[in-house]
XYZ file of C-alpha atoms in Angstrom:
199
model
C 36.029 55.303 -20.403
C 37.073 58.490 -18.943
C 33.579 58.608 -17.519
C 33.629 55.479 -15.451
C 37.547 56.127 -14.912
C 36.515 59.905 -13.783
C 33.983 58.268 -11.072
C 36.203 56.117 -10.228
C 39.178 58.843 -9.670
C 36.506 61.173 -7.474
C 35.932 59.111 -5.307
C 39.239 57.738 -4.754
C 39.963 61.899 -4.178
C 37.117 61.983 -1.405
C 38.494 58.964 0.410
C 35.305 56.522 -0.482
C 37.115 54.099 -1.877
C 40.054 53.380 0.327
C 37.922 53.922 3.026
C 34.740 51.830 3.969
C 34.137 49.669 0.164
C 37.426 49.180 -0.262
C 38.256 48.311 3.222
C 35.232 45.417 3.505
C 36.582 44.266 0.254
C 40.140 43.820 1.305
C 39.111 44.114 4.919
C 40.866 40.365 5.634
C 44.231 42.154 4.631
C 45.773 44.860 7.390
C 47.980 45.558 4.286
C 44.780 46.870 2.472
C 44.201 49.193 5.242
C 47.661 50.412 5.034
C 46.684 52.028 1.255
C 44.274 53.898 2.855
C 46.660 55.475 5.422
C 49.350 56.388 3.801
C 47.120 58.308 1.893
C 45.641 56.321 -1.055
C 46.567 56.258 -4.527
C 48.560 59.168 -4.267
C 50.728 57.896 -1.638
C 50.766 54.832 -4.151
C 52.003 56.996 -7.149
C 55.026 58.592 -5.235
C 55.957 55.651 -4.260
C 56.148 54.279 -7.588
C 57.469 57.565 -8.813
C 60.869 57.038 -6.535
C 61.382 53.785 -7.490
C 60.556 53.993 -11.268
C 62.366 56.790 -11.082
C 65.306 54.798 -9.453
C 65.049 52.061 -11.978
C 65.164 54.617 -14.600
C 68.837 55.784 -13.506
C 69.711 52.456 -12.607
C 69.261 51.463 -16.186
C 70.624 54.744 -18.021
C 74.129 54.547 -16.264
C 76.427 57.382 -17.095
C 73.430 59.250 -18.412
C 72.968 62.447 -16.007
C 69.549 62.161 -14.207
C 68.199 66.052 -15.940
C 68.478 63.882 -19.072
C 65.396 61.636 -18.129
C 61.905 61.738 -18.673
C 60.002 62.215 -15.352
C 58.193 58.973 -14.513
C 54.318 60.023 -15.041
C 52.440 58.070 -12.341
C 49.086 58.826 -10.711
C 49.798 61.587 -8.233
C 51.767 63.781 -11.342
C 49.093 63.731 -14.078
C 46.317 66.102 -15.326
C 42.781 64.783 -14.247
C 42.121 63.033 -17.150
C 44.943 60.495 -17.358
C 44.891 60.519 -13.828
C 41.353 58.795 -14.243
C 42.777 56.130 -16.376
C 45.093 55.554 -13.561
C 42.188 55.053 -11.036
C 40.646 52.547 -12.811
C 43.478 50.568 -13.597
C 44.715 50.221 -10.247
C 41.280 49.572 -8.631
C 40.739 46.802 -11.111
C 44.173 45.337 -9.968
C 43.331 45.916 -6.474
C 39.650 43.708 -6.835
C 41.540 40.982 -8.608
C 44.435 40.878 -6.004
C 41.644 40.387 -3.327
C 40.156 37.923 -5.586
C 43.480 35.812 -6.102
C 43.048 33.839 -2.811
C 39.493 32.225 -3.840
C 37.840 33.704 -0.679
C 35.383 35.940 -2.278
C 31.916 34.141 -1.922
C 28.584 35.210 -3.034
C 27.825 36.223 0.322
C 30.588 38.135 0.553
C 30.223 40.155 -2.639
C 26.240 41.242 -1.703
C 28.011 42.911 1.835
C 31.048 44.630 -0.523
C 28.284 45.643 -2.570
C 26.012 46.505 -0.134
C 28.792 48.651 1.419
C 29.201 50.507 -1.972
C 25.767 51.327 -1.925
C 25.105 52.542 1.760
C 28.428 54.884 1.149
C 26.874 56.493 -2.194
C 29.217 55.229 -4.897
C 27.694 56.640 -8.289
C 25.825 53.779 -9.518
C 28.212 53.870 -12.821
C 30.673 52.567 -9.939
C 28.453 50.400 -8.211
C 27.974 48.225 -11.501
C 31.771 48.245 -13.072
C 32.983 47.159 -9.504
C 29.979 44.442 -9.254
C 31.314 43.322 -13.201
C 34.857 43.053 -11.809
C 33.733 40.696 -8.519
C 31.922 38.774 -10.530
C 34.342 38.028 -13.901
C 36.984 35.171 -13.210
C 40.242 35.505 -12.444
C 42.523 36.703 -15.426
C 45.529 38.658 -14.533
C 46.419 38.799 -18.547
C 43.136 40.884 -18.716
C 44.372 42.501 -15.395
C 47.740 43.347 -17.543
C 45.768 44.895 -20.380
C 44.437 47.986 -18.424
C 48.416 48.419 -17.908
C 49.300 51.235 -21.287
C 51.983 52.675 -19.510
C 55.040 50.965 -17.896
C 54.417 53.305 -14.924
C 50.639 52.181 -14.373
C 52.314 48.098 -14.726
C 54.282 49.343 -12.123
C 51.126 50.839 -9.871
C 48.864 48.055 -10.516
C 51.915 45.788 -9.766
C 52.489 47.704 -6.434
C 48.843 47.489 -5.751
C 48.212 44.029 -6.066
C 51.815 42.863 -3.716
C 49.206 45.484 -1.032
C 46.541 43.426 -1.093
C 47.846 39.950 -1.163
C 49.539 37.451 0.595
C 52.589 36.362 -0.712
C 52.316 33.518 1.556
C 49.704 32.032 0.069
C 50.939 29.779 -2.989
C 47.580 30.654 -5.254
C 48.366 34.830 -4.648
C 51.855 34.344 -4.941
C 51.194 32.548 -8.155
C 48.976 35.403 -9.274
C 51.687 37.779 -8.534
C 53.905 36.297 -10.403
C 51.477 35.389 -13.716
C 50.922 39.014 -13.303
C 54.104 40.949 -13.056
C 54.666 38.798 -16.209
C 51.560 40.054 -17.674
C 52.272 43.528 -17.831
C 56.140 42.472 -18.740
C 57.818 43.636 -15.651
C 61.583 43.638 -15.835
C 63.090 41.687 -12.911
C 64.628 44.527 -11.413
C 62.045 46.984 -11.564
C 59.864 44.061 -9.793
C 62.593 43.365 -7.383
C 62.098 47.426 -6.421
C 58.603 47.734 -5.958
C 58.962 44.017 -3.497
C 61.445 46.100 -1.790
C 59.747 49.706 -1.635
C 57.016 47.867 0.348
C 59.170 46.099 2.696
C 61.036 49.353 3.297
C 57.672 51.165 3.273
C 56.407 48.812 6.374
C 53.800 47.625 4.662
């Protein structure tokens, strides 16, 4: 609910989750560290805002840009809605980090020890523990997306974390995009966005 989302959002805001704790979870991957250096969720939201806006304009064809609603991304929403986006994005990040099958019990202990050391709220630690323990299921991850913007944010976050050279991770990304019901044109734009951003 909004409680866990709010706690996650405040920790994202403080940089805790995009700093050491998330860095440890995603430490095998330089792209994930870039998420923190970009400015975390706000930057991710801005990237999706721009990409989704371009996609909308392309789909609308001759419609005047003013007639299109502005994308409702995590960087532009009131706290309650931003919290839901934050929780969904973090869920996607954890799942993508698991997609190569390399997070074993010892790594989970290290990650959870780091969460505790950084003083994350107990409810966030419990939530992350549950996410780490779950079997990987792109359909379940995708259920967290209640808007097309959320779907785009979750997919872009997953792209940041997953290694597209890995067959397992590429297969996971493809299935996640399918479960998120991303239009191929939008999926391609999000992929291009990362290339443009130099991630």
